[in-house]
Short mmCIF file of C-alpha atoms in Angstrom, two decimals:
data_model
loop_
_atom_site.label_atom_id
_atom_site.label_comp_id
_atom_site.label_asym_id
_atom_site.label_seq_id
_atom_site.Cartn_x
_atom_site.Cartn_y
_atom_site.Cartn_z
CA VAL A 1 -32.45 -68.33 -21.13
CA ILE A 2 -29.60 -70.43 -22.53
CA GLY A 3 -31.00 -73.43 -24.41
CA CYS A 4 -34.38 -73.10 -26.14
CA GLY A 5 -35.24 -76.80 -26.21
CA ARG A 6 -38.04 -78.55 -24.34
CA ILE A 7 -37.58 -77.24 -20.78
CA GLY A 8 -36.19 -73.93 -22.03
CA CYS A 9 -39.13 -73.08 -24.31
CA GLY A 10 -40.72 -76.03 -26.08
CA PHE A 11 -42.93 -77.60 -23.42
CA ASP A 12 -45.19 -74.53 -23.52
CA ASP A 13 -45.91 -74.86 -27.25
CA ASN A 14 -49.08 -76.89 -26.76
CA SER A 15 -49.84 -76.23 -23.10
CA LYS A 16 -51.94 -73.71 -21.26
CA LEU A 17 -49.72 -74.26 -18.23
CA ILE A 18 -46.33 -72.65 -17.72
CA ARG A 19 -43.80 -75.48 -17.87
CA THR A 20 -40.67 -73.74 -19.17
CA HIS A 21 -38.03 -71.32 -17.94
CA THR A 22 -38.91 -68.84 -20.69
CA GLY A 23 -42.58 -68.99 -19.81
CA ALA A 24 -41.81 -68.44 -16.13
CA TYR A 25 -39.74 -65.29 -16.77
CA TYR A 26 -42.29 -63.98 -19.24
CA ALA A 27 -45.12 -64.36 -16.72
CA ASN A 28 -43.26 -63.00 -13.68
CA THR A 29 -43.94 -59.32 -12.99
CA ASN A 30 -40.54 -58.96 -11.30
CA THR A 31 -38.52 -60.07 -14.32
CA VAL A 32 -37.97 -58.83 -17.85
CA LEU A 33 -37.20 -61.57 -20.37
CA ASN A 34 -34.24 -59.87 -22.01
CA ALA A 35 -32.36 -62.43 -24.11
CA LEU A 36 -32.45 -65.95 -25.56
CA CYS A 37 -29.51 -68.11 -26.60
CA ASP A 38 -29.38 -71.30 -28.65
CA ILE A 39 -27.16 -72.74 -31.37
CA ASP A 40 -30.33 -73.46 -33.40
CA LYS A 41 -31.26 -70.23 -35.23
CA LYS A 42 -34.73 -71.54 -36.11
CA LYS A 43 -35.57 -71.98 -32.43
CA LEU A 44 -34.22 -68.53 -31.65
CA LYS A 45 -36.37 -66.93 -34.33
CA LYS A 46 -39.46 -68.89 -33.28
CA TYR A 47 -39.26 -68.14 -29.56
CA GLY A 48 -37.92 -64.63 -30.00
CA LYS A 49 -41.11 -63.86 -31.91
CA LYS A 50 -43.37 -65.71 -29.47
CA TYR A 51 -41.98 -63.95 -26.38
CA GLN A 52 -41.17 -60.61 -28.05
CA VAL A 53 -37.44 -60.93 -27.34
CA GLN A 54 -35.12 -59.05 -29.70
CA ASN A 55 -31.77 -59.97 -28.13
CA LEU A 56 -31.04 -63.35 -29.71
CA TYR A 57 -27.66 -65.09 -29.49
CA THR A 58 -25.95 -68.27 -30.65
CA ASP A 59 -22.97 -67.63 -28.33
CA TYR A 60 -23.69 -67.44 -24.58
CA ASN A 61 -20.35 -65.74 -23.85
CA GLU A 62 -21.27 -62.90 -26.20
CA MET A 63 -24.71 -62.64 -24.61
CA LEU A 64 -23.34 -62.54 -21.06
CA LYS A 65 -20.81 -59.82 -21.92
CA LYS A 66 -23.28 -57.60 -23.77
CA GLU A 67 -26.51 -57.90 -21.79
CA LYS A 68 -25.36 -57.54 -18.14
CA LEU A 69 -28.01 -59.96 -16.90
CA ASP A 70 -29.19 -60.46 -13.30
CA ILE A 71 -30.46 -64.02 -13.73
CA ILE A 72 -29.85 -66.74 -16.29
CA SER A 73 -31.39 -70.15 -16.86
CA VAL A 74 -29.14 -72.95 -18.08
CA CYS A 75 -31.21 -75.44 -20.10
CA THR A 76 -28.44 -77.15 -22.06
CA LEU A 77 -26.81 -80.60 -22.03
CA VAL A 78 -25.20 -81.54 -18.74
CA ASP A 79 -21.61 -81.49 -20.06
CA THR A 80 -21.96 -77.75 -20.83
CA HIS A 81 -23.16 -76.68 -17.37
CA TYR A 82 -19.83 -75.93 -15.72
CA ASN A 83 -18.48 -73.70 -18.52
CA ILE A 84 -21.73 -71.73 -18.74
CA VAL A 85 -21.94 -71.24 -14.97
CA ARG A 86 -18.30 -70.13 -14.83
CA SER A 87 -18.88 -67.60 -17.62
CA ALA A 88 -22.06 -66.32 -15.93
CA VAL A 89 -20.29 -65.82 -12.59
CA ASN A 90 -17.41 -64.02 -14.34
CA ASN A 91 -19.97 -61.68 -15.92
CA SER A 92 -21.57 -60.70 -12.57
CA VAL A 93 -24.83 -62.66 -12.80
CA LYS A 94 -26.68 -62.67 -9.45
CA GLY A 95 -28.69 -65.88 -9.82
CA ILE A 96 -28.59 -69.08 -11.87
CA PHE A 97 -31.58 -71.37 -12.47
CA LEU A 98 -29.84 -74.59 -13.49
CA GLU A 99 -31.38 -77.66 -15.08
CA LYS A 100 -30.68 -81.06 -13.55
CA PRO A 101 -28.39 -82.89 -13.10
CA ILE A 102 -26.14 -80.17 -11.70
CA ALA A 103 -23.07 -81.35 -13.68
CA ASP A 104 -21.54 -84.26 -15.56
CA THR A 105 -19.02 -85.01 -12.78
CA LEU A 106 -18.89 -84.47 -9.04
CA TYR A 107 -15.63 -82.59 -9.59
CA ASN A 108 -17.33 -80.02 -11.83
CA ALA A 109 -20.28 -79.81 -9.43
CA LYS A 110 -17.93 -78.95 -6.55
CA LYS A 111 -16.19 -76.27 -8.63
CA MET A 112 -19.54 -74.71 -9.58
CA ILE A 113 -20.76 -74.66 -5.98
CA THR A 114 -17.52 -73.10 -4.75
CA LEU A 115 -17.48 -70.54 -7.56
CA CYS A 116 -21.05 -69.42 -6.85
CA HIS A 117 -20.46 -69.30 -3.09
CA LYS A 118 -17.30 -67.17 -3.37
CA ASN A 119 -19.02 -64.69 -5.68
CA ASN A 120 -22.35 -64.61 -3.81
CA VAL A 121 -24.26 -66.00 -6.79
CA LYS A 122 -27.46 -67.84 -5.87
CA LEU A 123 -27.76 -71.25 -7.49
CA LEU A 124 -31.10 -73.06 -7.81
CA ILE A 125 -31.34 -76.59 -9.25
CA ASP A 126 -34.59 -77.38 -11.05
CA TYR A 127 -35.87 -80.32 -9.01
CA GLN A 128 -39.45 -79.17 -9.24
CA ARG A 129 -40.93 -81.29 -6.45
CA ARG A 130 -38.95 -79.07 -4.07
CA PHE A 131 -41.21 -76.23 -5.18
CA ILE A 132 -44.50 -78.06 -4.55
CA PRO A 133 -46.10 -77.75 -1.05
CA LEU A 134 -47.45 -81.34 -1.17
CA TYR A 135 -43.97 -82.83 -0.74
CA TYR A 136 -43.32 -80.76 2.38
CA LYS A 137 -46.46 -82.27 3.87
CA ILE A 138 -45.18 -85.76 2.98
CA GLN A 139 -41.85 -84.89 4.59
CA GLU A 140 -43.72 -83.83 7.72
CA TYR A 141 -45.47 -87.22 7.87
CA VAL A 142 -42.10 -88.97 7.60
CA LEU A 143 -40.14 -86.79 10.04
CA PHE A 144 -42.83 -86.66 12.72
CA LYS A 145 -43.56 -90.38 12.39
CA LYS A 146 -47.21 -89.91 11.44
CA LEU A 147 -46.80 -93.18 9.52
CA GLY A 148 -45.02 -94.79 12.46
CA HIS A 149 -41.56 -96.16 11.71
CA ILE A 150 -40.79 -96.51 8.00
CA GLN A 151 -40.65 -100.21 7.07
CA ASN A 152 -39.82 -99.89 3.39
CA VAL A 153 -39.97 -97.56 0.40
CA ILE A 154 -40.54 -98.68 -3.20
CA VAL A 155 -40.23 -96.45 -6.27
CA TYR A 156 -41.31 -97.23 -9.84
CA TYR A 157 -39.70 -95.14 -12.57
CA GLY A 158 -38.34 -95.22 -16.14
CA GLY A 159 -36.44 -93.07 -18.59
CA GLY A 160 -32.87 -93.56 -17.34
CA ILE A 161 -31.09 -93.32 -14.01
CA ALA A 162 -29.59 -89.89 -14.78
CA ASN A 163 -32.52 -88.31 -16.60
CA THR A 164 -35.45 -89.45 -14.41
CA GLY A 165 -33.58 -91.14 -11.58
CA THR A 166 -31.92 -87.93 -10.50
CA HIS A 167 -35.36 -86.43 -9.72
CA ILE A 168 -36.13 -89.44 -7.55
CA PHE A 169 -32.79 -89.32 -5.76
CA ASP A 170 -33.33 -85.67 -4.88
CA LEU A 171 -36.78 -86.40 -3.45
CA LEU A 172 -35.49 -89.41 -1.49
CA TYR A 173 -32.70 -87.29 0.00
CA PHE A 174 -35.26 -84.58 0.82
CA LEU A 175 -37.56 -87.08 2.59
CA PHE A 176 -35.18 -89.55 4.23
CA GLY A 177 -31.75 -87.90 4.45
CA ASP A 178 -28.30 -89.14 3.51
CA VAL A 179 -27.66 -92.56 1.97
CA LYS A 180 -24.92 -94.76 3.43
CA ARG A 181 -24.92 -97.61 0.90
CA ILE A 182 -26.21 -98.21 -2.63
CA ASN A 183 -26.35 -101.31 -4.81
CA ALA A 184 -27.50 -101.37 -8.44
CA ASN A 185 -28.21 -103.85 -11.21
CA LEU A 186 -28.93 -103.27 -14.88
CA SER A 187 -32.69 -103.51 -15.40
CA SER A 188 -34.21 -105.92 -17.92
CA ASN A 189 -36.61 -103.07 -18.79
CA SER A 190 -34.72 -100.80 -21.16
CA SER A 191 -34.56 -97.01 -21.09
CA HIS A 192 -33.78 -97.15 -24.85
CA ASN A 193 -30.80 -94.88 -24.21
CA THR A 194 -27.49 -96.74 -24.02
CA ASN A 195 -25.83 -93.68 -22.46
CA ASP A 196 -28.41 -93.49 -19.66
CA PRO A 197 -29.64 -96.99 -18.73
CA ASN A 198 -32.49 -98.06 -16.48
CA LEU A 199 -31.14 -99.50 -13.23
CA ASP A 200 -32.79 -101.38 -10.38
CA VAL A 201 -31.33 -99.81 -7.26
CA LYS A 202 -31.33 -100.64 -3.53
CA LEU A 203 -30.52 -97.81 -1.10
CA ILE A 204 -29.88 -97.96 2.62
CA PHE A 205 -30.12 -94.58 4.37
CA ASN A 206 -28.12 -93.49 7.42
CA ASN A 207 -31.28 -94.01 9.49
CA ASN A 208 -31.43 -97.61 8.13
CA ILE A 209 -34.54 -96.99 6.03
CA SER A 210 -34.46 -99.24 2.98
CA CYS A 211 -35.61 -98.16 -0.49
CA SER A 212 -35.87 -100.01 -3.81
CA LEU A 213 -36.00 -98.31 -7.22
CA LEU A 214 -37.57 -100.57 -9.83
CA ALA A 215 -37.33 -99.56 -13.50
CA LEU A 216 -40.03 -99.90 -16.14
CA ASP A 217 -39.99 -99.40 -19.90
CA THR A 218 -41.87 -96.12 -20.34
CA THR A 219 -42.52 -96.79 -24.03
CA ASN A 220 -45.31 -99.05 -22.77
CA TYR A 221 -46.78 -96.45 -20.43
CA GLY A 222 -45.47 -93.75 -18.14
CA ILE A 223 -45.37 -94.32 -14.41
CA LEU A 224 -43.59 -92.49 -11.61
CA GLU A 225 -44.76 -93.65 -8.19
CA MET A 226 -43.45 -93.99 -4.64
CA ASP A 227 -44.89 -96.29 -1.97
CA ILE A 228 -43.94 -95.42 1.62
CA PHE A 229 -44.85 -98.19 4.07
CA GLY A 230 -44.88 -97.23 7.75
CA THR A 231 -45.86 -99.34 10.77
CA ASP A 232 -49.01 -97.23 11.18
CA GLY A 233 -49.93 -96.44 7.58
CA ARG A 234 -49.02 -96.14 3.93
CA LEU A 235 -48.54 -93.29 1.46
CA ARG A 236 -48.75 -94.01 -2.23
CA VAL A 237 -47.41 -90.97 -4.06
CA ASP A 238 -47.94 -90.32 -7.76
CA MET A 239 -44.93 -88.14 -8.54
CA ALA A 240 -46.27 -87.27 -12.00
CA SER A 241 -49.72 -85.99 -11.01
CA HIS A 242 -48.54 -84.95 -7.50
CA THR A 243 -51.33 -86.78 -5.71
CA VAL A 244 -51.35 -89.05 -2.64
CA ASN A 245 -53.36 -92.06 -1.53
CA TYR A 246 -53.19 -92.33 2.26
CA HIS A 247 -54.05 -95.47 4.23
CA VAL A 248 -54.13 -96.07 7.98
CA ILE A 249 -54.76 -99.17 10.08
CA SER A 250 -58.44 -100.06 10.20
CA LYS A 251 -60.19 -100.27 13.57
CA LYS A 252 -62.19 -103.23 12.36
CA LYS A 253 -61.04 -106.49 13.91
CA SER A 254 -59.66 -109.20 11.68
CA LYS A 255 -59.05 -112.85 12.54
CA VAL A 256 -55.98 -112.97 10.30
CA TYR A 257 -54.12 -109.64 10.43
CA LYS A 258 -54.78 -105.92 10.63
CA GLN A 259 -55.93 -104.21 7.43
CA LEU A 260 -55.61 -100.73 6.02
CA ARG A 261 -58.39 -98.30 5.22
CA GLN A 262 -58.19 -95.22 3.04
CA LYS A 263 -58.11 -91.81 4.67
CA LYS A 264 -58.04 -88.30 3.21
CA PHE A 265 -54.57 -86.78 3.00
CA PRO A 266 -54.46 -83.10 4.01
CA LYS A 267 -54.89 -80.73 1.09
CA THR A 268 -52.09 -78.34 0.16
CA LYS A 269 -52.35 -75.23 -1.95
CA ASN A 270 -50.49 -75.33 -5.25
CA PRO A 271 -51.29 -71.82 -6.52
CA LYS A 272 -48.74 -71.80 -9.35
CA GLU A 273 -46.88 -74.20 -11.60
CA PRO A 274 -43.68 -75.60 -10.02
CA ILE A 275 -41.24 -73.80 -12.33
CA VAL A 276 -43.01 -70.50 -11.59
CA LEU A 277 -42.61 -71.13 -7.85
CA GLY A 278 -38.96 -72.05 -8.41
CA LEU A 279 -38.22 -68.74 -10.13
CA LYS A 280 -40.04 -66.90 -7.33
CA ASN A 281 -37.79 -68.62 -4.78
CA LEU A 282 -34.63 -67.73 -6.73
CA ILE A 283 -35.63 -64.06 -6.79
CA GLU A 284 -36.35 -64.14 -3.04
CA SER A 285 -33.03 -65.88 -2.45
CA ILE A 286 -31.16 -63.11 -4.28
CA ARG A 287 -33.03 -60.35 -2.43
CA THR A 288 -32.78 -61.85 1.05
CA LYS A 289 -29.34 -63.48 0.56
CA LYS A 290 -30.77 -66.76 1.84
CA LEU A 291 -29.99 -70.19 0.43
CA SER A 292 -32.35 -71.35 -2.32
CA ILE A 293 -34.69 -74.24 -1.51
CA CYS A 294 -32.76 -76.54 -3.86
CA SER A 295 -29.17 -75.38 -3.66
CA GLY A 296 -25.99 -76.52 -5.35
CA ASN A 297 -25.25 -78.78 -2.38
CA ASP A 298 -28.65 -80.45 -2.85
CA GLY A 299 -27.86 -80.93 -6.52
CA TYR A 300 -24.53 -82.50 -5.57
CA LYS A 301 -26.26 -85.06 -3.34
CA SER A 302 -28.53 -86.34 -6.10
CA LEU A 303 -25.67 -86.44 -8.62
CA GLU A 304 -23.61 -88.45 -6.12
CA LEU A 305 -26.36 -91.09 -5.98
CA VAL A 306 -26.48 -91.33 -9.78
CA VAL A 307 -22.69 -91.73 -9.91
CA ALA A 308 -22.72 -94.30 -7.08
CA SER A 309 -25.40 -96.34 -8.89
CA LEU A 310 -23.37 -96.42 -12.09
CA MET A 311 -20.19 -97.25 -10.17
CA SER A 312 -22.01 -100.14 -8.50
CA ILE A 313 -22.85 -101.56 -11.95
CA LYS A 314 -19.26 -101.15 -13.14
CA LYS A 315 -17.65 -102.63 -10.01
CA LYS A 316 -20.41 -105.21 -9.45
CA LYS A 317 -20.66 -104.47 -5.75
CA PRO A 318 -22.39 -102.08 -3.31
CA ILE A 319 -20.94 -98.57 -3.02
CA VAL A 320 -20.48 -96.89 0.35
CA LEU A 321 -21.16 -93.15 0.52
CA PRO A 322 -19.82 -90.52 0.42
CA ILE A 323 -17.86 -91.67 -2.62
CA LYS A 324 -14.27 -90.57 -3.12
CA SER A 325 -14.12 -90.67 -6.91
CA SER A 326 -15.19 -87.28 -8.30
CA TYR A 327 -14.29 -87.68 -12.00
CA TYR A 328 -16.83 -90.33 -13.06
CA THR A 329 -18.75 -88.84 -16.01
CA ILE A 330 -22.50 -89.25 -16.48
CA ASN A 331 -24.70 -88.70 -19.53
CA SER A 332 -28.20 -87.23 -19.47
CA LYS A 333 -30.65 -85.51 -21.80
#
């Protein structure tokens, strides 16, 4: 694991659940947690002791040359991703579990994807809702028109368009397909990170579905919700707790207009934490030589939407996709 911060190691400090890359490797019977790398020696000492790892490094190049690893996790700042991935591929790694966003520019993302493809290295981007069965059931309801035709989609989020927004963009792409046009405005509700602002965003998909992202200040309270309005029903998805409220048209007659009534949404089994399921998929992808369930190309799509949103702010106009500029640099935690 390269990067022993929150998603690398820290989130498991006060949790009974497995929420980190290190915790996932440590718990998986098919992996041996062999080495940790971080520039912070205190973190290395702390988590080396906790997970009984003796191979501790402050230089990932040294680690990759010495340890001959099968899989690495990259849990570092986004502007380091390309150089780490390139070094890992050059040192014969078989699989890379990469934190989001995939890269700081679309140019670097393309180079990473090409590099991994040419060297048969499996790349998995950590968009964890891809690993949760519930969202495949939601996708089924959308694709098979169990909600009727989609009238509108509204998302409430906070925490920055690159940091949190990229998760949303990946899920929107997963559910509704490619976006043809995007328009963004700076939100009056701050993200409190000047490098990664909150944006209010309007997306039009290739299938003409319309979606609005509305930003909130998460210092007041945390919220991450999606409302999908169909002609025959509504899904209100809590993307933090991974729960759904499902409503269909009531059979009761109304003198004014039809009303909705609540209905049970089909249960799905979530036997393991998302990051544990993600690692399982990466291992299967390496063994079967199949594409991972959130590949480099998927990561590129969500990054493109972040870049397009920021370009829309800068140019003060809607952006048509796919975008041609591949050097626009983003910032994220």
